[in-house]
Tab-separated table of C-alpha atoms in Angstrom:
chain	number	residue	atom	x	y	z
U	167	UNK	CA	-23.162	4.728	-40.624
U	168	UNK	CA	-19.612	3.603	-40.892
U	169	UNK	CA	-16.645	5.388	-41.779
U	170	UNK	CA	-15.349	3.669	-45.359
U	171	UNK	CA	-11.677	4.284	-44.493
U	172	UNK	CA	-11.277	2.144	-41.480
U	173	UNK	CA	-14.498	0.078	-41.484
U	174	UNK	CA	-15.272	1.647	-37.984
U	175	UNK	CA	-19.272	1.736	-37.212
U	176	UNK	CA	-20.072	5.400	-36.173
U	177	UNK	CA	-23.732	5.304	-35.352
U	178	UNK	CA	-26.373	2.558	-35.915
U	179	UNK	CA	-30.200	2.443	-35.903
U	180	UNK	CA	-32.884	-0.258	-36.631
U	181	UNK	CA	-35.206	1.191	-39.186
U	182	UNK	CA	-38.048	-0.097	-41.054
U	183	UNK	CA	-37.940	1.484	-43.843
U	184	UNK	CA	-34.679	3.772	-45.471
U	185	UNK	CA	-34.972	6.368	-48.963
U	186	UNK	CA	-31.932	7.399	-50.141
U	187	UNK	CA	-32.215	10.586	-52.186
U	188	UNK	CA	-28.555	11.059	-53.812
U	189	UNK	CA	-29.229	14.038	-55.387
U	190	UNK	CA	-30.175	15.733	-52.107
U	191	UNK	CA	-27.418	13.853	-50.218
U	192	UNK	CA	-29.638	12.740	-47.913
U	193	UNK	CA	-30.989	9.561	-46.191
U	194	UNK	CA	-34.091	9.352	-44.630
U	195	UNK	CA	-35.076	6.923	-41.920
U	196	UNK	CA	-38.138	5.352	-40.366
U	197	UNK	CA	-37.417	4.049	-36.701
U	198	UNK	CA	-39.186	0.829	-35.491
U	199	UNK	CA	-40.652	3.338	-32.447
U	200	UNK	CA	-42.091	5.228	-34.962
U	201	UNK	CA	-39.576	8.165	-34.752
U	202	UNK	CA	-37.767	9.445	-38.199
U	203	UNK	CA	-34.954	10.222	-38.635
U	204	UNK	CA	-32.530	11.991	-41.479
U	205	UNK	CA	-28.951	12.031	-42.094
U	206	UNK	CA	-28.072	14.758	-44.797
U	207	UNK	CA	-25.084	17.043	-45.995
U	208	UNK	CA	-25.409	20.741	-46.399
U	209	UNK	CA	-22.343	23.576	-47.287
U	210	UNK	CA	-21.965	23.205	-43.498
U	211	UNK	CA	-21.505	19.376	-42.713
U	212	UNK	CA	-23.011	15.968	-42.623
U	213	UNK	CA	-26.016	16.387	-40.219
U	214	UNK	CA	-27.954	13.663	-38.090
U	215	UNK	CA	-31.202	14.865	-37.240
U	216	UNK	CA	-33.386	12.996	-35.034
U	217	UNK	CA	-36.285	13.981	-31.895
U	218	UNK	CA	-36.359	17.118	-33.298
U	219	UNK	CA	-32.580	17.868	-32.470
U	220	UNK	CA	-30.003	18.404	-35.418
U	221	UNK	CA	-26.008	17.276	-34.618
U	222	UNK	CA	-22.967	17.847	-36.739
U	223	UNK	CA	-21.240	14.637	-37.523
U	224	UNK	CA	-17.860	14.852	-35.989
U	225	UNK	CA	-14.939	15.132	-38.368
U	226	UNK	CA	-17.500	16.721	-41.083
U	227	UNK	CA	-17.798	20.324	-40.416
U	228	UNK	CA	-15.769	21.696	-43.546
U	229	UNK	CA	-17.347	24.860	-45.801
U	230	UNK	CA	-18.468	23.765	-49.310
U	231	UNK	CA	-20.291	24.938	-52.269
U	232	UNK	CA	-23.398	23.422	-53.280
U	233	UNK	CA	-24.401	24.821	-56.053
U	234	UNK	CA	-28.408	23.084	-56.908
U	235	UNK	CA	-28.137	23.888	-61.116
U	236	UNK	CA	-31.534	24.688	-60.778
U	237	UNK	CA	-31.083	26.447	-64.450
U	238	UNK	CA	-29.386	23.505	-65.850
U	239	UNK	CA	-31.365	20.667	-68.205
U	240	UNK	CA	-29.927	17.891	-66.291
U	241	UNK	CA	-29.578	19.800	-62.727
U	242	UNK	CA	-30.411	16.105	-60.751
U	243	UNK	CA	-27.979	14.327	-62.592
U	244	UNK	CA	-25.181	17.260	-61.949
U	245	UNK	CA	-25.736	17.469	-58.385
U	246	UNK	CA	-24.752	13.396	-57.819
U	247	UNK	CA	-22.200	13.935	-60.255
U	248	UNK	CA	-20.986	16.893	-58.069
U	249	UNK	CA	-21.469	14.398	-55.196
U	250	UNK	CA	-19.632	11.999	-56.303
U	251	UNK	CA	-16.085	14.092	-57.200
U	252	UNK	CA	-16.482	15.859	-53.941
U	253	UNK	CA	-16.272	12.849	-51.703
U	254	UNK	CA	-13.086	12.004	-53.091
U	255	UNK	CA	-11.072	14.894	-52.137
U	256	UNK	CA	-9.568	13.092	-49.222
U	257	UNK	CA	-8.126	15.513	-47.101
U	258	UNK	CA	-7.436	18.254	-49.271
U	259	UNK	CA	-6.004	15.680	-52.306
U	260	UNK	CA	-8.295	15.121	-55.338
U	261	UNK	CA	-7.932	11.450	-56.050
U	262	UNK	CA	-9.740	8.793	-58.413
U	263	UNK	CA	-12.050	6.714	-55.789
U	264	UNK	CA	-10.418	7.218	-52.392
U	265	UNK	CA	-11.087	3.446	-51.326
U	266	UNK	CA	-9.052	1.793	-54.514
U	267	UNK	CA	-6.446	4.587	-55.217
U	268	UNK	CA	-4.467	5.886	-52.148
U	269	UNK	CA	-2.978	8.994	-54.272
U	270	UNK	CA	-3.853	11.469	-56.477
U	271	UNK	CA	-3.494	11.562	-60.135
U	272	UNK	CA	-2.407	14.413	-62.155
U	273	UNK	CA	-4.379	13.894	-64.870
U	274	UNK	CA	-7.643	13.125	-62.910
U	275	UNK	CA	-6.710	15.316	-60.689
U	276	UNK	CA	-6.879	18.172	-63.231
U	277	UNK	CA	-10.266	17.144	-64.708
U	278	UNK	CA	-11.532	17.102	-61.141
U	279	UNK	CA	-9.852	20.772	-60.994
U	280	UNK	CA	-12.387	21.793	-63.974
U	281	UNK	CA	-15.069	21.113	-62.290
U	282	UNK	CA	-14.393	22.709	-58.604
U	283	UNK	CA	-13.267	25.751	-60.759
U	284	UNK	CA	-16.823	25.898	-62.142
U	285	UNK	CA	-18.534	25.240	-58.916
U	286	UNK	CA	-16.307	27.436	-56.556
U	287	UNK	CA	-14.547	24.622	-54.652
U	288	UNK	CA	-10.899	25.155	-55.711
U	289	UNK	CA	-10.259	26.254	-52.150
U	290	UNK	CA	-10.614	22.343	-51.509
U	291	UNK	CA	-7.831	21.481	-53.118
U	292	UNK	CA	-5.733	24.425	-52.636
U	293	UNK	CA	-3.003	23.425	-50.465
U	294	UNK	CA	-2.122	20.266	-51.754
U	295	UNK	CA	-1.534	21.879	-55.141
U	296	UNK	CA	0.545	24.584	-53.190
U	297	UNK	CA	2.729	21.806	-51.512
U	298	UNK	CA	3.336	20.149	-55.204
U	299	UNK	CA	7.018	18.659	-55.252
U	300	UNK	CA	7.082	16.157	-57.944
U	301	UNK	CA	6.467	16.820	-61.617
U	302	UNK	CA	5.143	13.495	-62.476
U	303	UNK	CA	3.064	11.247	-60.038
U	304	UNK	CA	4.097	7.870	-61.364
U	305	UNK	CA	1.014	5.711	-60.446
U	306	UNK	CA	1.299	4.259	-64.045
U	307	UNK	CA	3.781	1.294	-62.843
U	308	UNK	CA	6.279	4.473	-61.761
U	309	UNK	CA	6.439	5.821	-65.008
U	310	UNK	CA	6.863	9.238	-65.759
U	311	UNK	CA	4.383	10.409	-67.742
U	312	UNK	CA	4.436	13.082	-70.805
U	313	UNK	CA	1.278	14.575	-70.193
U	314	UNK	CA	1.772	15.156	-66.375
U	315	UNK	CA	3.661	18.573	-66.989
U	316	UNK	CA	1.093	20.538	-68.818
U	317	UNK	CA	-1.241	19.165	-65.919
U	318	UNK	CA	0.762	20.285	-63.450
U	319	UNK	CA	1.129	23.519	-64.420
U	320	UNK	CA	-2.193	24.190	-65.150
U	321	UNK	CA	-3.309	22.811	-61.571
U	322	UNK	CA	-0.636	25.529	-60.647
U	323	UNK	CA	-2.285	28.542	-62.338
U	324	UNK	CA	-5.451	27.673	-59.984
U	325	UNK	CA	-4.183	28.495	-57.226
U	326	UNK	CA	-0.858	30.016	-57.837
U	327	UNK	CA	1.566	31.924	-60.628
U	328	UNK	CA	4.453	31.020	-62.638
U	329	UNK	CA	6.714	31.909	-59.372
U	330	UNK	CA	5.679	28.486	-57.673
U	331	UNK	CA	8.634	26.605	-56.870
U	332	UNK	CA	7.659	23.805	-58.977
U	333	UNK	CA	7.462	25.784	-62.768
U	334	UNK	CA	11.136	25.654	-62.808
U	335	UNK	CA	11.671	21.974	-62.405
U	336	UNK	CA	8.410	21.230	-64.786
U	337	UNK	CA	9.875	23.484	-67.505
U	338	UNK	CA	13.269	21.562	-67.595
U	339	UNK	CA	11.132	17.613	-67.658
U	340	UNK	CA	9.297	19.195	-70.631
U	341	UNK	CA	12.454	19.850	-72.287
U	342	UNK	CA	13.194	16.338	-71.994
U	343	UNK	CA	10.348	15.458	-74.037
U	344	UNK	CA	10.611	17.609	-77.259
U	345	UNK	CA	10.747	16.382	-80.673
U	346	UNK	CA	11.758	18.834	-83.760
U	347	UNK	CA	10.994	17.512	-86.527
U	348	UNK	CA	8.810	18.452	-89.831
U	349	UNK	CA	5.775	19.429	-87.623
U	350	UNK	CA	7.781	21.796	-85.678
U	351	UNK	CA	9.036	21.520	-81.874
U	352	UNK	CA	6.458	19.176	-80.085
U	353	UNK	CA	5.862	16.671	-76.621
U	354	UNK	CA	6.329	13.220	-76.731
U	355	UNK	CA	6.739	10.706	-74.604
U	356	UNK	CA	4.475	7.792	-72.922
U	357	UNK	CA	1.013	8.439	-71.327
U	358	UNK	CA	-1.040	4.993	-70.325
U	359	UNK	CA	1.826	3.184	-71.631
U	360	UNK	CA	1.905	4.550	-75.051
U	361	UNK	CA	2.632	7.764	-77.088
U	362	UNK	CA	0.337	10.425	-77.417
U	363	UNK	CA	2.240	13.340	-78.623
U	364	UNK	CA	-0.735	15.442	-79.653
U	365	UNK	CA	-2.623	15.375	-76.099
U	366	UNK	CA	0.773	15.232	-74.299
U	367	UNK	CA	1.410	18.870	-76.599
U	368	UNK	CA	-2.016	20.105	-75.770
U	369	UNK	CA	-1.807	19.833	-72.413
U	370	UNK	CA	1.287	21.519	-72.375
U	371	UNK	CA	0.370	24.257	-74.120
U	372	UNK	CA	-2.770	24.555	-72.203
U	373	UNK	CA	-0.716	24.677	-68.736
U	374	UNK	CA	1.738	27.444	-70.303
U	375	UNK	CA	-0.941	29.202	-71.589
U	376	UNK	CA	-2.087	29.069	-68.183
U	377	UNK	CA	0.383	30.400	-66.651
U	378	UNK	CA	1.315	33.225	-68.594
U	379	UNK	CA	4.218	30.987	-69.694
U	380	UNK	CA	6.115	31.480	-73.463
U	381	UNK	CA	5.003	28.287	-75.398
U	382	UNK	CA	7.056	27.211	-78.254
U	383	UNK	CA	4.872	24.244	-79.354
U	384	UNK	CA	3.300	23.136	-82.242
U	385	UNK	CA	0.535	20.452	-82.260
U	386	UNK	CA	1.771	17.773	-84.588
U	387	UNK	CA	-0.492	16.724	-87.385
U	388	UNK	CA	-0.769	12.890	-86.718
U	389	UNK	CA	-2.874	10.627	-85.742
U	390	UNK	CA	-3.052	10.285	-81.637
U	391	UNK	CA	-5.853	8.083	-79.983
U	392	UNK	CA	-5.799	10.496	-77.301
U	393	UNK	CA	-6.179	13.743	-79.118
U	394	UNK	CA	-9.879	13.298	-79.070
U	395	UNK	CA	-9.515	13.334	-75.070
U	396	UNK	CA	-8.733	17.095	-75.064
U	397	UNK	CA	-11.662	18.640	-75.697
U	398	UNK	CA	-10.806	21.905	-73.547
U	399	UNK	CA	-8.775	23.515	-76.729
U	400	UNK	CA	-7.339	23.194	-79.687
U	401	UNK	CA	-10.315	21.161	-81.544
U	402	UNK	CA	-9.341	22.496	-84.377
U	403	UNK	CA	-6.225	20.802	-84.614
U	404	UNK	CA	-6.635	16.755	-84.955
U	405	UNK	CA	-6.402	14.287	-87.261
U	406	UNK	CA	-9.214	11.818	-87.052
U	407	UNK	CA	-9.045	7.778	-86.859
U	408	UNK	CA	-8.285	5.282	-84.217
U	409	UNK	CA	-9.565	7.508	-81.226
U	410	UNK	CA	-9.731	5.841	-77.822
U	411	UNK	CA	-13.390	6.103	-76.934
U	412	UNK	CA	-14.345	3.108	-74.456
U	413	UNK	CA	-17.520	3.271	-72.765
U	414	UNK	CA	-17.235	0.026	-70.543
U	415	UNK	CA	-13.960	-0.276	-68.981
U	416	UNK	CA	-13.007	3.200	-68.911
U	417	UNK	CA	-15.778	5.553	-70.093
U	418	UNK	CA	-14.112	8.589	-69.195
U	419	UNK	CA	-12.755	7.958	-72.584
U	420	UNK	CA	-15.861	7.605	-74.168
U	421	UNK	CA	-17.963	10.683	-72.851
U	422	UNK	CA	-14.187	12.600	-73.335
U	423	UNK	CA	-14.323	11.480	-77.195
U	424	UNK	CA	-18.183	12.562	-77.526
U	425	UNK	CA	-17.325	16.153	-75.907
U	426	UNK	CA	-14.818	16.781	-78.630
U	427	UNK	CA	-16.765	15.379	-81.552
U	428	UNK	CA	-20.049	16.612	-80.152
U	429	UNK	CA	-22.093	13.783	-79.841
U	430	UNK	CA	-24.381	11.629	-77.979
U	431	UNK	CA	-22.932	8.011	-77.455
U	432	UNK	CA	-22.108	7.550	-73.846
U	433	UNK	CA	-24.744	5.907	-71.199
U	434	UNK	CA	-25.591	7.753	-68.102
U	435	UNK	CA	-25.647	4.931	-65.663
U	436	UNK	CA	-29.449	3.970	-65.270
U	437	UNK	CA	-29.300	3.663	-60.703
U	438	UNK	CA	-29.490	6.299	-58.481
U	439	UNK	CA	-26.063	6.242	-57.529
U	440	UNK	CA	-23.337	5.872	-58.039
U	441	UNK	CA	-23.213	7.148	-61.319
U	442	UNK	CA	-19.726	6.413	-62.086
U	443	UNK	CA	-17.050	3.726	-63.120
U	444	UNK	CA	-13.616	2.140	-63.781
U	445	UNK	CA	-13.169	-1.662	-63.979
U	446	UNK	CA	-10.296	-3.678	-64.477
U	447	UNK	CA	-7.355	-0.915	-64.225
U	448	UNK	CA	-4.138	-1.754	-64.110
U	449	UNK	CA	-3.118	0.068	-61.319
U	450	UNK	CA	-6.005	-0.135	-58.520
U	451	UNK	CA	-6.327	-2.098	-55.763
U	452	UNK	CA	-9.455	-3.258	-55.701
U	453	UNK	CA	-9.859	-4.910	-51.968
U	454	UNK	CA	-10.998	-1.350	-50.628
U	455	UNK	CA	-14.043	-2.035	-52.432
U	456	UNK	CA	-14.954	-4.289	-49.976
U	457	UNK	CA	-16.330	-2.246	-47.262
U	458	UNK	CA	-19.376	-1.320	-49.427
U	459	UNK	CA	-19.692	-4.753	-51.504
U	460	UNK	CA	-17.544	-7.741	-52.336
U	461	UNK	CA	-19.204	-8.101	-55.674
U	462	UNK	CA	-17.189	-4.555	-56.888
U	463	UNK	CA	-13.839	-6.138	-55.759
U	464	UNK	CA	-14.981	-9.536	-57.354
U	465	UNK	CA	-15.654	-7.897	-60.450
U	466	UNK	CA	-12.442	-5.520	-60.172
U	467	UNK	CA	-15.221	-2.151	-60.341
U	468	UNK	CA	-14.445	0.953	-58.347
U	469	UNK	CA	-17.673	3.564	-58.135
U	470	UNK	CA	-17.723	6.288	-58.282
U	471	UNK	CA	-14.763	7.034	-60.377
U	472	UNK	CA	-13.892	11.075	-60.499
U	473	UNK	CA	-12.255	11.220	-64.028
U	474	UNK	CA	-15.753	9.223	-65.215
U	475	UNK	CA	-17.766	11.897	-63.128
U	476	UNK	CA	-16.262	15.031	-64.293
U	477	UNK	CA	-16.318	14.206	-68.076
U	478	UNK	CA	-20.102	13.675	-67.895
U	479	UNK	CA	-20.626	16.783	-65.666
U	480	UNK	CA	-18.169	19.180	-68.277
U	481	UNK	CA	-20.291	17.871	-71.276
U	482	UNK	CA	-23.838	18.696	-69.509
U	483	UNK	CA	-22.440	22.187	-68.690
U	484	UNK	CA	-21.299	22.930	-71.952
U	485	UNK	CA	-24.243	24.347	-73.955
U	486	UNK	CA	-22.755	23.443	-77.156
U	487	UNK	CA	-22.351	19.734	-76.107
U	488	UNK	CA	-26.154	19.839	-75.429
U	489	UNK	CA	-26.789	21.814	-78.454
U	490	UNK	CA	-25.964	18.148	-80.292
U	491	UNK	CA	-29.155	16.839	-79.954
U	492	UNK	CA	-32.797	17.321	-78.474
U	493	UNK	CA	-33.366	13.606	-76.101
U	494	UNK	CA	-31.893	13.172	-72.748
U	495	UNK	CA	-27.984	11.769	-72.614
U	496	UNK	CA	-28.835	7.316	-73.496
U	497	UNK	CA	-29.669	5.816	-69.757
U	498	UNK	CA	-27.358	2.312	-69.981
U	499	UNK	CA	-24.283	0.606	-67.998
């Protein structure tokens, strides 16, 4: 057992034989003397429990929600995804994969949001979104991003109201950004490098909406690669063509685009875990992979990636999504 931050080895044991059930984050362990032993993680802590005696690991002992989806279709496959978005809230800050990305980003950050809304974790990330100075994050080469308001402020309405000392300062960026023209008063700007004025308006209307805030923006009718990426609203309102949909290097994209169309095209990662990816971005530094396995920072691959892991656990709670078809999501990548 070894802490992934610092490489330091916690405890160690010879074992003959180890199972590693990820969907009961657990570990079970037979000892060369015979003895078994199990290291798990409960709403509690991480546990070690061995000779009949049960220990806390220290550093661990933080309240969490579990919940098992026991009435869900996929409930094994949400509990891992659960898993893996969990264990990268790095002390109280929701980032991508905590050994490759160092801070959080807005716009994973407020997928990952989604999901501890629906599972009763938001207290998790609570403070962090409290303490919120900055409107944009800049991890995209320091740019500032057109999407990162509406994210903000719907992070915001989590946790807080439209009185948080960051709304006023948001407001005046998004002002910045607004194109009148013959669709009306809309958002644009540059989000991965590129304009995206329809998801850039969504999510700001989303985050005003939010927050009880007066929106004066129309979605413009054009094509945006990234309007299929906003499944949460406004589906009505999208013209169709050229959508960003990868399911390799970025499959957030992918299972994002099959949410809002309502279909079936992404793989579900056929190992245990992890179940989630990102290789090659731009941004990532991919020597922290090294502490589980060269071969991921060979091959420039960070698992599990949160943005990847709360797509596919939003699509397998939303009945509708699963309403698409009768077989199981395509096992794959």
């Amino acid at each position: 057992m070894i802490d992934t931050r610092s490489g330091v080895v916690i405890r160690e044991w010879k074992s003959t034989e180890t199972l590693i059930l990820p969907s009961e984050y657990s570990v079970l362990m037979a000892r060369t003397n015979g003895a078994n032993i199990k290291v798990f993680e409960d709403e509690a802590a991480m546990w070690i429990e061995e000779d009949g005696q049960r220990q806390a690991v220290r550093g661990t002992s933080s309240p969490v929600h579990l919940p098992d989806f026991a009435l869900q279709r996929y409930s094994t496959i949400l509990r891992v995804l659960h898993h893996e978005i969990l264990v990268n809230v790095i002390e109280g800050k929701p980032v991508p994969n905590f050994l490759v990305y160092k801070k959080p980003w807005y716009r994973d950050g407020a997928m990952m949001a989604l999901c501890l809304k629906r599972t009763g974790n938001l207290n998790l990330i609570r403070e962090w979104v409290l303490g919120l100075k900055e409107t944009f994050d800049k991890n995209n080469a320091g740019e500032t991003e057109a999407d990162n308001p509406g994210q903000v402020l719907y992070l915001i309405s989590l946790v807080s109201d439209k009185n948080h000392p960051l709304v006023p300062a948001v407001l005046k960026a998004l002002k910045k950004f607004e194109v009148r023209d013959e669709h009306g008063l809309y958002v644009k700007g540059r989000s991965d490098f590129a304009d995206h004025p329809v998801y850039q308006t969504k999510w700001a209307k989303f985050g005003l909406r939010a927050l009880g805030l007066t929106d004066p923006y129309s979605i413009p009718p054009v094509r945006d690669s990234y309007s299929s990426l906003f499944w949460m609203d406004y589906r009505d309102q999208h013209v169709p063509g050229g959508e960003a949909a990868d399911r390799g290097l970025y499959p957030y994209l992918g299972w994002a685009t099959d949410h809002f169309q309502s279909k079936k095209l992404s793989p579900i990662s056929d190992q245990d875990y992890p179940l989630t990816w990102e290789i090659q971005a731009s941004q990532a530094n991919y020597d922290g992979m090294e502490v589980i396995d060269s071969r991921f920072a060979k091959e420039r691959t960070s698992v599990p990636h949160t943005w990847h892991a709360a797509e596919i656990f939003l699509y397998l709670l939303d009945p509708a999504a699963i309403a698409t078809g009768t077989q199981s999501p395509p096992k794959g990548q």
